[in-house]
Tab-separated table of C-alpha atoms and ligand atoms in Angstrom:
chain	number	residue	atom	x	y	z
A	1	UNK	CA	70.697	-2.892	-112.579
A	2	UNK	CA	71.791	-6.491	-112.193
A	3	UNK	CA	74.312	-6.789	-109.384
A	4	UNK	CA	75.952	-10.216	-109.624
A	5	UNK	CA	74.896	-13.823	-109.817
A	6	UNK	CA	76.420	-17.018	-108.528
A	7	UNK	CA	76.424	-20.234	-110.517
A	8	UNK	CA	77.079	-23.135	-108.171
A	9	UNK	CA	75.956	-26.177	-110.164
A	10	UNK	CA	79.490	-27.573	-110.003
A	11	UNK	CA	79.382	-27.564	-106.134
A	12	UNK	CA	76.596	-30.153	-106.261
A	13	UNK	CA	76.614	-33.928	-106.787
A	14	UNK	CA	74.925	-33.580	-110.188
A	15	UNK	CA	77.923	-31.508	-111.268
A	16	UNK	CA	80.927	-33.165	-109.634
A	17	UNK	CA	79.696	-36.558	-108.433
A	18	UNK	CA	80.381	-37.839	-104.933
A	19	UNK	CA	82.596	-34.916	-103.986
A	20	UNK	CA	79.728	-32.579	-104.454
A	21	UNK	CA	77.144	-31.326	-101.935
A	22	UNK	CA	73.600	-32.634	-101.845
A	23	UNK	CA	70.843	-30.099	-102.316
A	24	UNK	CA	69.290	-31.383	-99.118
A	25	UNK	CA	72.326	-30.595	-96.965
A	26	UNK	CA	72.617	-27.149	-98.505
A	27	UNK	CA	68.954	-26.591	-97.783
A	28	UNK	CA	69.459	-27.717	-94.148
A	29	UNK	CA	72.425	-25.404	-93.688
A	30	UNK	CA	70.421	-22.659	-95.345
A	31	UNK	CA	67.975	-22.837	-92.415
A	32	UNK	CA	70.827	-22.401	-89.943
A	33	UNK	CA	72.332	-19.602	-91.964
A	34	UNK	CA	68.895	-18.008	-91.831
A	35	UNK	CA	69.160	-17.837	-88.062
A	36	UNK	CA	72.687	-16.424	-88.344
A	37	UNK	CA	71.347	-13.701	-90.624
A	38	UNK	CA	68.574	-12.884	-88.131
A	39	UNK	CA	71.247	-12.548	-85.466
A	40	UNK	CA	73.332	-10.270	-87.625
A	41	UNK	CA	70.293	-8.063	-88.254
A	42	UNK	CA	69.602	-7.902	-84.480
A	43	UNK	CA	73.240	-6.986	-83.784
A	44	UNK	CA	73.059	-4.277	-86.427
A	45	UNK	CA	69.853	-2.851	-84.914
A	46	UNK	CA	71.721	-2.630	-81.578
A	47	UNK	CA	74.574	-0.627	-83.207
A	48	UNK	CA	76.990	-3.558	-83.443
A	49	UNK	CA	78.542	-4.578	-86.777
A	50	UNK	CA	78.800	-0.920	-87.875
A	51	UNK	CA	80.611	-1.893	-91.103
A	52	UNK	CA	77.173	-2.805	-92.451
A	53	UNK	CA	76.153	0.811	-92.275
A	54	UNK	CA	79.214	2.300	-94.024
A	55	UNK	CA	77.499	2.741	-97.367
A	56	UNK	CA	75.115	5.209	-95.774
A	57	UNK	CA	77.635	7.730	-94.346
A	58	UNK	CA	76.523	10.802	-96.296
A	59	UNK	CA	78.335	13.400	-94.163
A	60	UNK	CA	81.622	11.668	-94.351
A	61	UNK	CA	81.317	11.390	-98.110
A	62	UNK	CA	80.677	15.156	-98.295
A	63	UNK	CA	83.786	15.822	-96.214
A	64	UNK	CA	85.901	13.481	-98.396
A	65	UNK	CA	84.714	15.247	-101.566
A	66	UNK	CA	85.624	18.626	-100.041
A	67	UNK	CA	89.153	17.418	-99.287
A	68	UNK	CA	89.465	15.918	-102.760
A	69	UNK	CA	88.485	19.199	-104.394
A	70	UNK	CA	91.035	21.123	-102.500
A	71	UNK	CA	93.815	18.596	-103.131
A	72	UNK	CA	93.239	18.556	-106.920
A	73	UNK	CA	94.521	22.132	-107.199
A	74	UNK	CA	98.041	21.276	-106.058
A	75	UNK	CA	98.581	17.553	-105.532
A	76	UNK	CA	100.286	15.315	-108.125
A	77	UNK	CA	101.056	12.294	-105.948
A	78	UNK	CA	98.829	10.868	-103.191
A	79	UNK	CA	100.606	8.344	-101.004
A	80	UNK	CA	98.792	5.989	-98.624
A	81	UNK	CA	100.853	4.786	-95.621
A	82	UNK	CA	99.157	1.830	-94.008
A	83	UNK	CA	99.214	-1.922	-93.858
A	84	UNK	CA	96.723	-4.878	-93.729
A	85	UNK	CA	93.133	-3.627	-93.613
A	86	UNK	CA	94.462	-0.102	-93.791
A	87	UNK	CA	95.936	-0.664	-97.243
A	88	UNK	CA	94.572	-3.727	-99.079
A	89	UNK	CA	91.126	-2.221	-99.762
A	90	UNK	CA	92.747	0.886	-101.240
A	91	UNK	CA	94.880	-1.214	-103.552
A	92	UNK	CA	91.859	-3.344	-104.491
A	93	UNK	CA	89.722	-0.332	-105.440
A	94	UNK	CA	92.467	1.375	-107.318
A	95	UNK	CA	93.462	-1.701	-109.313
A	96	UNK	CA	89.830	-2.773	-110.041
A	97	UNK	CA	88.558	0.578	-111.240
A	98	UNK	CA	91.382	2.668	-112.642
A	99	UNK	CA	92.931	1.987	-116.081
A	100	UNK	CA	96.133	-0.079	-115.770
A	101	UNK	CA	98.342	2.115	-117.969
A	102	UNK	CA	97.574	5.765	-117.257
A	103	UNK	CA	98.850	8.345	-119.706
A	104	UNK	CA	98.491	12.010	-118.809
A	105	UNK	CA	97.731	13.169	-115.249
A	106	UNK	CA	94.053	13.929	-115.026
A	107	UNK	CA	94.037	12.666	-111.449
A	108	UNK	CA	96.872	12.564	-108.896
A	109	UNK	CA	98.917	9.364	-108.977
A	110	UNK	CA	98.103	6.973	-106.136
A	111	UNK	CA	100.740	4.952	-104.274
A	112	UNK	CA	99.780	2.538	-101.475
A	113	UNK	CA	102.813	1.537	-99.541
A	114	UNK	CA	101.963	-1.461	-97.334
A	115	UNK	CA	105.542	-2.413	-96.618
A	116	UNK	CA	108.652	-1.052	-94.987
A	117	UNK	CA	111.025	-2.447	-97.591
A	118	UNK	CA	113.778	0.191	-97.375
A	119	UNK	CA	114.661	0.196	-101.087
A	120	UNK	CA	111.055	0.515	-102.182
A	121	UNK	CA	110.221	3.180	-99.619
A	122	UNK	CA	113.317	5.282	-100.179
A	123	UNK	CA	112.947	4.867	-103.961
A	124	UNK	CA	109.394	6.176	-103.834
A	125	UNK	CA	110.214	9.105	-101.635
A	126	UNK	CA	113.114	10.142	-103.824
A	127	UNK	CA	110.857	10.050	-106.889
A	128	UNK	CA	108.322	12.442	-105.443
A	129	UNK	CA	108.165	16.208	-105.626
A	130	UNK	CA	107.199	16.699	-101.947
A	131	UNK	CA	105.739	20.143	-102.671
A	132	UNK	CA	103.023	18.438	-104.711
A	133	UNK	CA	102.566	15.271	-102.583
A	134	UNK	CA	100.082	14.370	-99.822
A	135	UNK	CA	100.523	11.462	-97.409
A	136	UNK	CA	97.431	9.790	-96.035
A	137	UNK	CA	98.541	7.963	-92.880
A	138	UNK	CA	95.935	5.249	-92.138
A	139	UNK	CA	95.930	3.387	-88.884
A	140	UNK	CA	92.976	2.426	-86.792
A	141	UNK	CA	95.065	1.765	-83.713
A	142	UNK	CA	97.498	4.520	-84.431
A	143	UNK	CA	100.295	2.317	-83.169
A	144	UNK	CA	101.043	-0.185	-85.944
A	145	UNK	CA	104.809	-0.265	-86.158
A	146	UNK	CA	105.190	-0.287	-89.998
A	147	UNK	CA	102.888	2.731	-90.390
A	148	UNK	CA	104.423	4.647	-87.487
A	149	UNK	CA	107.914	4.074	-88.921
A	150	UNK	CA	106.816	5.244	-92.372
A	151	UNK	CA	105.148	8.304	-90.863
A	152	UNK	CA	108.182	9.368	-88.859
A	153	UNK	CA	110.406	9.120	-91.936
A	154	UNK	CA	107.944	11.041	-94.106
A	155	UNK	CA	107.378	13.744	-91.468
A	156	UNK	CA	111.108	14.380	-91.150
A	157	UNK	CA	111.600	14.604	-94.938
A	158	UNK	CA	108.636	16.939	-95.286
A	159	UNK	CA	109.931	19.175	-92.490
A	160	UNK	CA	113.352	19.252	-94.140
A	161	UNK	CA	112.073	20.235	-97.473
A	162	UNK	CA	108.971	22.349	-96.685
A	163	UNK	CA	109.621	23.717	-93.179
A	164	UNK	CA	106.547	24.862	-91.318
A	165	UNK	CA	104.227	24.201	-94.317
A	166	UNK	CA	104.571	20.483	-93.832
A	167	UNK	CA	101.329	19.704	-91.852
A	168	UNK	CA	99.295	20.506	-94.987
A	169	UNK	CA	100.859	17.425	-96.613
A	170	UNK	CA	99.658	14.925	-94.048
A	171	UNK	CA	96.130	13.619	-93.625
A	172	UNK	CA	95.497	11.050	-90.890
A	173	UNK	CA	92.745	8.448	-90.944
A	174	UNK	CA	92.441	6.895	-87.527
A	175	UNK	CA	90.221	6.114	-84.576
A	176	UNK	CA	88.012	9.096	-83.583
A	177	UNK	CA	89.117	8.965	-79.938
A	178	UNK	CA	92.060	6.743	-79.172
A	179	UNK	CA	95.629	6.284	-80.213
A	180	UNK	CA	98.945	8.060	-80.370
A	181	UNK	CA	98.494	9.066	-84.000
A	182	UNK	CA	95.150	10.712	-83.218
A	183	UNK	CA	96.660	12.756	-80.434
A	184	UNK	CA	99.657	13.757	-82.547
A	185	UNK	CA	97.463	14.798	-85.481
A	186	UNK	CA	95.529	17.035	-83.127
A	187	UNK	CA	98.698	18.579	-81.700
A	188	UNK	CA	100.405	19.176	-85.071
A	189	UNK	CA	97.251	20.329	-86.874
A	190	UNK	CA	96.921	17.712	-89.626
A	191	UNK	CA	93.715	17.177	-91.491
A	192	UNK	CA	91.921	14.201	-89.947
A	193	UNK	CA	89.433	11.616	-91.070
A	194	UNK	CA	87.988	8.976	-88.734
A	195	UNK	CA	87.211	5.305	-88.914
A	196	UNK	CA	83.856	4.748	-87.187
A	197	UNK	CA	84.076	3.018	-83.813
A	198	UNK	CA	83.758	-0.757	-84.105
A	199	UNK	CA	84.812	-0.937	-87.753
A	200	UNK	CA	87.973	-3.124	-87.956
A	201	UNK	CA	90.668	-2.696	-90.630
A	202	UNK	CA	89.518	-5.470	-92.958
A	203	UNK	CA	85.925	-4.250	-92.848
A	204	UNK	CA	86.868	-0.615	-93.504
A	205	UNK	CA	87.266	-0.299	-97.227
A	206	UNK	CA	84.012	1.628	-97.582
A	207	UNK	CA	84.956	4.060	-94.739
A	208	UNK	CA	87.339	7.015	-95.112
A	209	UNK	CA	90.075	4.377	-95.178
A	210	UNK	CA	89.301	3.421	-98.768
A	211	UNK	CA	87.155	6.329	-99.914
A	212	UNK	CA	89.635	9.185	-99.851
A	213	UNK	CA	92.279	7.595	-102.059
A	214	UNK	CA	89.479	6.188	-104.268
A	215	UNK	CA	87.950	9.575	-104.949
A	216	UNK	CA	91.316	11.257	-105.407
A	217	UNK	CA	92.205	8.642	-108.030
A	218	UNK	CA	88.978	9.480	-109.906
A	219	UNK	CA	86.665	6.636	-108.719
A	220	UNK	CA	83.038	7.619	-108.388
A	221	UNK	CA	82.452	6.890	-104.681
A	222	UNK	CA	78.721	7.573	-104.909
A	223	UNK	CA	78.404	4.708	-107.347
A	224	UNK	CA	80.756	2.561	-105.254
A	225	UNK	CA	78.555	3.063	-102.168
A	226	UNK	CA	75.372	2.789	-104.277
A	227	UNK	CA	76.483	-0.710	-105.259
A	228	UNK	CA	77.040	-1.587	-101.606
A	229	UNK	CA	73.566	-0.282	-100.677
A	230	UNK	CA	72.035	-2.445	-103.425
A	231	UNK	CA	73.954	-5.426	-102.192
A	232	UNK	CA	72.929	-4.668	-98.575
A	233	UNK	CA	69.311	-5.136	-99.730
A	234	UNK	CA	70.079	-8.453	-101.305
A	235	UNK	CA	72.089	-9.634	-98.297
A	236	UNK	CA	69.041	-9.094	-96.088
A	237	UNK	CA	66.912	-11.572	-98.042
A	238	UNK	CA	66.256	-14.728	-96.062
A	239	UNK	CA	65.822	-18.208	-97.446
A	240	UNK	CA	62.335	-18.484	-95.889
A	241	UNK	CA	59.062	-18.448	-97.796
A	242	UNK	CA	60.600	-20.526	-100.559
A	243	UNK	CA	63.068	-17.817	-101.557
A	244	UNK	CA	66.012	-19.732	-103.070
A	245	UNK	CA	69.312	-19.490	-101.176
A	246	UNK	CA	70.995	-17.869	-104.186
A	247	UNK	CA	68.849	-14.778	-103.826
A	248	UNK	CA	71.215	-13.850	-100.990
A	249	UNK	CA	74.729	-14.289	-102.451
A	250	UNK	CA	76.456	-13.715	-99.140
A	251	UNK	CA	74.450	-16.411	-97.397
A	252	UNK	CA	74.955	-18.778	-100.334
A	253	UNK	CA	78.691	-18.160	-100.342
A	254	UNK	CA	78.976	-18.680	-96.596
A	255	UNK	CA	77.029	-21.974	-96.845
A	256	UNK	CA	79.051	-23.324	-99.734
A	257	UNK	CA	82.321	-22.429	-98.049
A	258	UNK	CA	81.294	-23.818	-94.613
A	259	UNK	CA	80.007	-27.128	-95.999
A	260	UNK	CA	83.182	-27.490	-98.092
A	261	UNK	CA	85.305	-26.983	-94.979
A	262	UNK	CA	83.285	-29.567	-93.055
A	263	UNK	CA	83.897	-31.990	-95.944
A	264	UNK	CA	87.674	-31.569	-95.488
A	265	UNK	CA	88.209	-28.934	-98.179
A	266	UNK	CA	90.244	-26.654	-95.927
A	267	UNK	CA	91.690	-24.562	-98.729
A	268	UNK	CA	89.614	-21.956	-100.501
A	269	UNK	CA	91.017	-20.674	-103.724
A	270	UNK	CA	89.787	-17.410	-105.146
A	271	UNK	CA	90.476	-17.154	-108.817
A	272	UNK	CA	89.353	-14.029	-110.666
A	273	UNK	CA	89.556	-14.136	-114.447
A	274	UNK	CA	90.468	-10.487	-114.554
A	275	UNK	CA	93.824	-8.787	-113.891
A	276	UNK	CA	91.894	-5.835	-112.424
A	277	UNK	CA	90.438	-8.063	-109.727
A	278	UNK	CA	93.686	-9.596	-108.570
A	279	UNK	CA	93.953	-7.214	-105.677
A	280	UNK	CA	90.345	-7.835	-104.764
A	281	UNK	CA	91.442	-11.445	-104.427
A	282	UNK	CA	94.294	-10.448	-102.111
A	283	UNK	CA	91.903	-8.299	-100.071
A	284	UNK	CA	89.512	-11.234	-99.799
A	285	UNK	CA	92.322	-13.552	-98.625
A	286	UNK	CA	93.083	-11.195	-95.756
A	287	UNK	CA	89.415	-10.768	-94.870
A	288	UNK	CA	88.795	-14.517	-94.862
A	289	UNK	CA	92.028	-15.548	-93.072
A	290	UNK	CA	92.075	-12.910	-90.359
A	291	UNK	CA	88.299	-13.221	-89.684
A	292	UNK	CA	87.954	-17.020	-89.592
A	293	UNK	CA	91.347	-18.375	-88.551
A	294	UNK	CA	90.791	-18.680	-84.814
A	295	UNK	CA	92.027	-20.767	-81.924
A	296	UNK	CA	88.882	-20.500	-79.810
A	297	UNK	CA	85.201	-20.666	-80.510
A	298	UNK	CA	82.783	-18.047	-79.197
A	299	UNK	CA	82.063	-20.436	-76.374
A	300	UNK	CA	85.709	-20.498	-75.373
A	301	UNK	CA	86.477	-24.008	-76.660
A	302	UNK	CA	89.827	-24.489	-78.362
A	303	UNK	CA	89.022	-25.427	-81.970
A	304	UNK	CA	91.940	-24.148	-84.130
A	305	UNK	CA	89.650	-23.608	-87.124
A	306	UNK	CA	89.737	-21.673	-90.336
A	307	UNK	CA	89.876	-22.179	-94.039
A	308	UNK	CA	93.141	-21.219	-95.756
A	309	UNK	CA	92.571	-18.747	-98.594
A	310	UNK	CA	94.761	-19.005	-101.698
A	311	UNK	CA	94.957	-16.481	-104.461
A	312	UNK	CA	95.127	-17.519	-108.142
A	313	UNK	CA	94.442	-15.496	-111.243
A	314	UNK	CA	93.077	-16.728	-114.496
A	315	UNK	CA	94.242	-17.617	-117.027
A	316	UNK	CA	97.806	-17.135	-115.760
A	317	UNK	CA	97.521	-19.739	-112.987
A	318	UNK	CA	96.072	-22.335	-115.359
A	319	UNK	CA	99.719	-22.687	-116.345
A	320	UNK	CA	100.907	-22.818	-112.737
A	321	UNK	CA	98.698	-23.926	-109.874
A	322	UNK	CA	95.903	-25.607	-111.824
A	323	UNK	CA	97.712	-28.900	-112.149
A	324	UNK	CA	97.618	-29.176	-108.332
A	325	UNK	CA	93.957	-28.224	-108.122
A	326	UNK	CA	93.113	-30.817	-110.785
A	327	UNK	CA	95.028	-33.816	-109.520
A	328	UNK	CA	96.320	-33.010	-106.030
A	329	UNK	CA	94.555	-33.658	-102.715
A	330	UNK	CA	90.798	-33.175	-102.541
A	331	UNK	CA	91.208	-30.288	-100.113
A	332	UNK	CA	90.146	-27.277	-102.111
A	333	UNK	CA	87.072	-25.403	-103.131
A	334	UNK	CA	87.486	-22.875	-105.964
A	335	UNK	CA	85.630	-19.549	-106.340
A	336	UNK	CA	85.912	-18.132	-109.852
A	337	UNK	CA	85.093	-14.473	-110.379
A	338	UNK	CA	84.134	-13.747	-113.979
A	339	UNK	CA	83.550	-10.379	-115.598
A	340	UNK	CA	80.742	-10.510	-118.147
A	341	UNK	CA	81.581	-7.362	-120.022
A	342	UNK	CA	85.107	-6.059	-120.197
A	343	UNK	CA	85.673	-2.411	-121.133
A	344	UNK	CA	87.892	-3.136	-124.075
A	345	UNK	CA	86.712	-5.106	-127.093
A	346	UNK	CA	89.868	-6.680	-128.493
A	347	UNK	CA	89.328	-8.921	-131.497
A	348	UNK	CA	91.741	-11.634	-132.522
A	349	UNK	CA	92.456	-11.089	-136.224
A	350	UNK	CA	91.962	-13.581	-139.072
A	351	UNK	CA	94.993	-15.766	-139.301
A	352	UNK	CA	96.271	-17.084	-142.648
A	353	UNK	CA	97.863	-20.004	-140.758
A	354	UNK	CA	95.494	-23.021	-140.726
A	355	UNK	CA	96.702	-23.966	-137.254
A	356	UNK	CA	95.423	-20.806	-135.659
A	357	UNK	CA	92.217	-20.258	-137.584
A	358	UNK	CA	90.086	-21.522	-134.733
A	359	UNK	CA	90.876	-18.295	-132.913
A	360	UNK	CA	89.800	-15.980	-135.735
A	361	UNK	CA	86.763	-13.919	-134.998
A	362	UNK	CA	86.968	-14.478	-131.273
A	363	UNK	CA	87.680	-11.655	-128.782
A	364	UNK	CA	90.107	-11.767	-125.860
A	365	UNK	CA	87.087	-11.489	-123.528
A	366	UNK	CA	85.481	-14.499	-125.243
A	367	UNK	CA	88.748	-16.435	-124.946
A	368	UNK	CA	88.940	-15.540	-121.257
A	369	UNK	CA	85.487	-16.933	-120.605
A	370	UNK	CA	86.166	-20.046	-122.710
A	371	UNK	CA	89.280	-20.655	-120.615
A	372	UNK	CA	87.413	-20.155	-117.359
A	373	UNK	CA	84.494	-22.312	-118.434
A	374	UNK	CA	86.858	-24.988	-119.775
A	375	UNK	CA	88.770	-25.029	-116.506
A	376	UNK	CA	85.550	-25.269	-114.535
A	377	UNK	CA	84.379	-28.275	-116.662
A	378	UNK	CA	87.749	-29.997	-116.408
A	379	UNK	CA	87.697	-29.535	-112.635
A	380	UNK	CA	84.142	-30.908	-112.423
A	381	UNK	CA	85.115	-33.961	-114.481
A	382	UNK	CA	87.931	-34.551	-111.959
A	383	UNK	CA	85.455	-34.294	-109.106
A	384	UNK	CA	86.687	-30.863	-107.943
A	385	UNK	CA	83.954	-28.483	-106.774
A	386	UNK	CA	83.929	-24.835	-107.887
A	387	UNK	CA	81.473	-22.002	-108.258
A	388	UNK	CA	81.456	-18.800	-110.207
A	389	UNK	CA	80.475	-15.245	-109.213
A	390	UNK	CA	79.570	-13.375	-112.398
A	391	UNK	CA	80.080	-9.639	-112.229
A	392	UNK	CA	78.255	-7.859	-115.040
A	393	UNK	CA	81.070	-5.315	-115.512
A	394	UNK	CA	84.018	-3.631	-113.714
A	395	UNK	CA	82.134	-0.538	-112.599
A	396	UNK	CA	82.322	1.227	-109.249
A	397	UNK	CA	78.724	0.085	-108.561
A	398	UNK	CA	79.483	-3.581	-109.105
A	399	UNK	CA	82.820	-3.543	-107.299
A	400	UNK	CA	81.166	-1.820	-104.350
A	401	UNK	CA	78.548	-4.592	-104.303
A	402	UNK	CA	81.115	-7.359	-104.580
A	403	UNK	CA	83.234	-6.108	-101.655
A	404	UNK	CA	80.174	-5.571	-99.500
A	405	UNK	CA	78.955	-9.077	-100.321
A	406	UNK	CA	82.287	-10.660	-99.345
A	407	UNK	CA	82.173	-8.811	-96.031
A	408	UNK	CA	78.679	-10.009	-95.186
A	409	UNK	CA	79.621	-13.509	-96.320
A	410	UNK	CA	82.559	-13.455	-93.879
A	411	UNK	CA	80.385	-12.200	-91.013
A	412	UNK	CA	77.881	-14.985	-91.649
A	413	UNK	CA	80.639	-17.577	-92.030
A	414	UNK	CA	81.984	-16.481	-88.637
A	415	UNK	CA	78.614	-17.361	-87.175
A	416	UNK	CA	78.509	-20.720	-88.924
A	417	UNK	CA	82.015	-21.555	-87.700
A	418	UNK	CA	81.143	-20.240	-84.234
A	419	UNK	CA	84.068	-17.776	-84.092
A	420	UNK	CA	84.363	-14.046	-83.704
A	421	UNK	CA	85.125	-12.684	-87.218
A	422	UNK	CA	85.949	-9.230	-85.913
A	423	UNK	CA	88.957	-9.773	-83.709
A	424	UNK	CA	92.557	-10.800	-84.535
A	425	UNK	CA	94.292	-11.901	-81.356
A	426	UNK	CA	97.034	-13.733	-83.345
A	427	UNK	CA	97.946	-10.520	-85.213
A	428	UNK	CA	97.945	-8.511	-82.015
A	429	UNK	CA	100.335	-11.003	-80.420
A	430	UNK	CA	102.815	-10.540	-83.273
A	431	UNK	CA	102.504	-6.798	-83.050
A	432	UNK	CA	103.157	-6.838	-79.277
A	433	UNK	CA	106.324	-8.965	-79.675
A	434	UNK	CA	107.660	-6.714	-82.449
A	435	UNK	CA	107.125	-3.608	-80.381
A	436	UNK	CA	108.778	-5.205	-77.372
A	437	UNK	CA	111.822	-6.231	-79.420
A	438	UNK	CA	112.143	-2.633	-80.595
A	439	UNK	CA	112.039	-1.321	-77.054
A	440	UNK	CA	108.545	0.105	-77.042
A	441	UNK	CA	108.485	-0.099	-73.281
A	442	UNK	CA	111.184	2.549	-73.329
A	443	UNK	CA	108.628	4.832	-74.990
A	444	UNK	CA	110.256	4.970	-78.429
A	445	UNK	CA	107.082	4.917	-80.398
A	446	UNK	CA	104.713	6.729	-78.141
A	447	UNK	CA	103.626	10.205	-78.967
B	501	PA5	O1	92.171	-6.053	-90.456
B	501	PA5	C1	92.818	-5.681	-89.490
B	501	PA5	O2	92.314	-5.409	-88.398
B	501	PA5	C2	94.346	-5.561	-89.573
B	501	PA5	O3	94.805	-6.119	-90.811
B	501	PA5	C3	94.789	-4.123	-89.447
B	501	PA5	O4	94.154	-3.369	-90.482
B	501	PA5	C4	96.267	-3.941	-89.625
B	501	PA5	O5	96.920	-4.750	-88.674
B	501	PA5	C5	96.709	-2.501	-89.452
B	501	PA5	O6	96.167	-2.005	-88.245
B	501	PA5	P1	95.978	-0.466	-87.948
B	501	PA5	O7	94.956	0.032	-88.920
B	501	PA5	O8	95.566	-0.376	-86.539
B	501	PA5	O9	97.293	0.180	-88.229
C-alpha cells in the first residue's frame, strides 16, 4: 500500500527561482543527514530513542484492547485529562479519523480537556452522567499542575456522586516508576497504563497515551501502528547507493526544513488541505517548537535556535494568512498536506447560471486540490518555496505513518540543528515558577 509521497519541486530553483534551493546543496546536506540517520539507528540499537519502537508494543496493545472491551459495556463518555504531549496526539487522532458529526452512540464520546478554563471544565462535568463516564488522567511526570488540578476536581465529584465505586472511573497513564500520580494510583487502586521510560510527551502518541482513547473512539489501532511500522521501514532508508533522498520522507523533510532555516526562513507553516488534519497540524507545531526551540546546542554553546511553526488550514486561510505568505517577508517555508482520496464524494451540481457553470461537474475534493495547487503555483511565482506531502487517504494506516514520519523528521532535524530534541528546559522552567507561585513548597500538590 502506498504510504505517502512528497513533491518538493517548488522548493528548488527551477520552481521558485533564486529563493529556491539548489539540488547540489540538498544533495550535500543529504550526506550529512545520512550520518545523522546512522547515529539515530545506533542510539536506537542501544535502547535510546524508545519512541521509535512504540509501533511494536504488542503486549500493551493487548492490554488496551482488554480495557476497551470492558469499558464498552458501561461507558458513554470517555474524558482525557492531560495537556501538551499528553493531549494533542489524542485530539489529532480523534479528529483525523473519526467522522466530524457523529449521530448515534456506537462508541463512547471522547472529550480531551487540555485546559483549565473553569467555564469549559465545569460545563463539561455538569453535562456528564458520571455513572457512565471514565476519566483517563494522562501525565508522564505526574505533577503537571493543570492535570493535577483537573484530577483533584474530578475525583471529588466522583466520590460525591458514586461513593466507594469511584476508582473504577479513573484510569491513569503515567511513568511506570516515578511521580506522585503513579503512587496515588497504586494507593487508591486505579487501573494504570504506563508510558515507556524515555518516551517524552510529544513523542508518545503511539503509546498508551494516544492508543487508549483512540481505540475507545473506534479507531483501529492495529492499522494505526501498522502504518507506523511501514513508515519506520521507509525512514531507515539512507540516501547512499544512489537512493534518492525522497525515498526517506523524514530525512527529506528534515533537510528541506533545515536548509530553509539556514536561508533565513525561520517560520515554517504547516497547511493541511483537510479539516480532519487541522489537529495533526497543531500536534506538529508542538512537536517542532518544543523539540527544536533551544537556547543551547548539544555542545553547550548558546545558539538560541529554532524554527517557529505556524498553523494554517486550506482553503480557509487562503482568505486570511495567505496574503502575508504571498507578499510579506521572505521568512517562511510552507508544508502543504493534501489528501488524495476523501471519504465523501460530493459533486457540485449543474448550475443554470452562466457565471457559475465552470464549477459544474467538479467535486468538492477536486475543488480542494485545485485551490491547493493554485496556491502553490501562485506562491512559486512570487518566489515563495513550498512542498506538498500527499496522503493517499485518511485511514488509520496512513495517519499512523504520517505521525511517525513527523517524529523521525523532528529527531533528525534535532541532529542537523545540533540540539537535543527530547528535552524541554524552557517548559520545565515555567512549570516550576507556576508551582512555586501556588505554594508547592508547602506540599499542596504532593501526594
Ligand atoms: O511534550 C512534552 O514533553 C510536554 O508537552 C508534556 O507532554 C506536557 O508538559 C505535559 O507533561 P506531563 O505529561 O508530564 O503532564
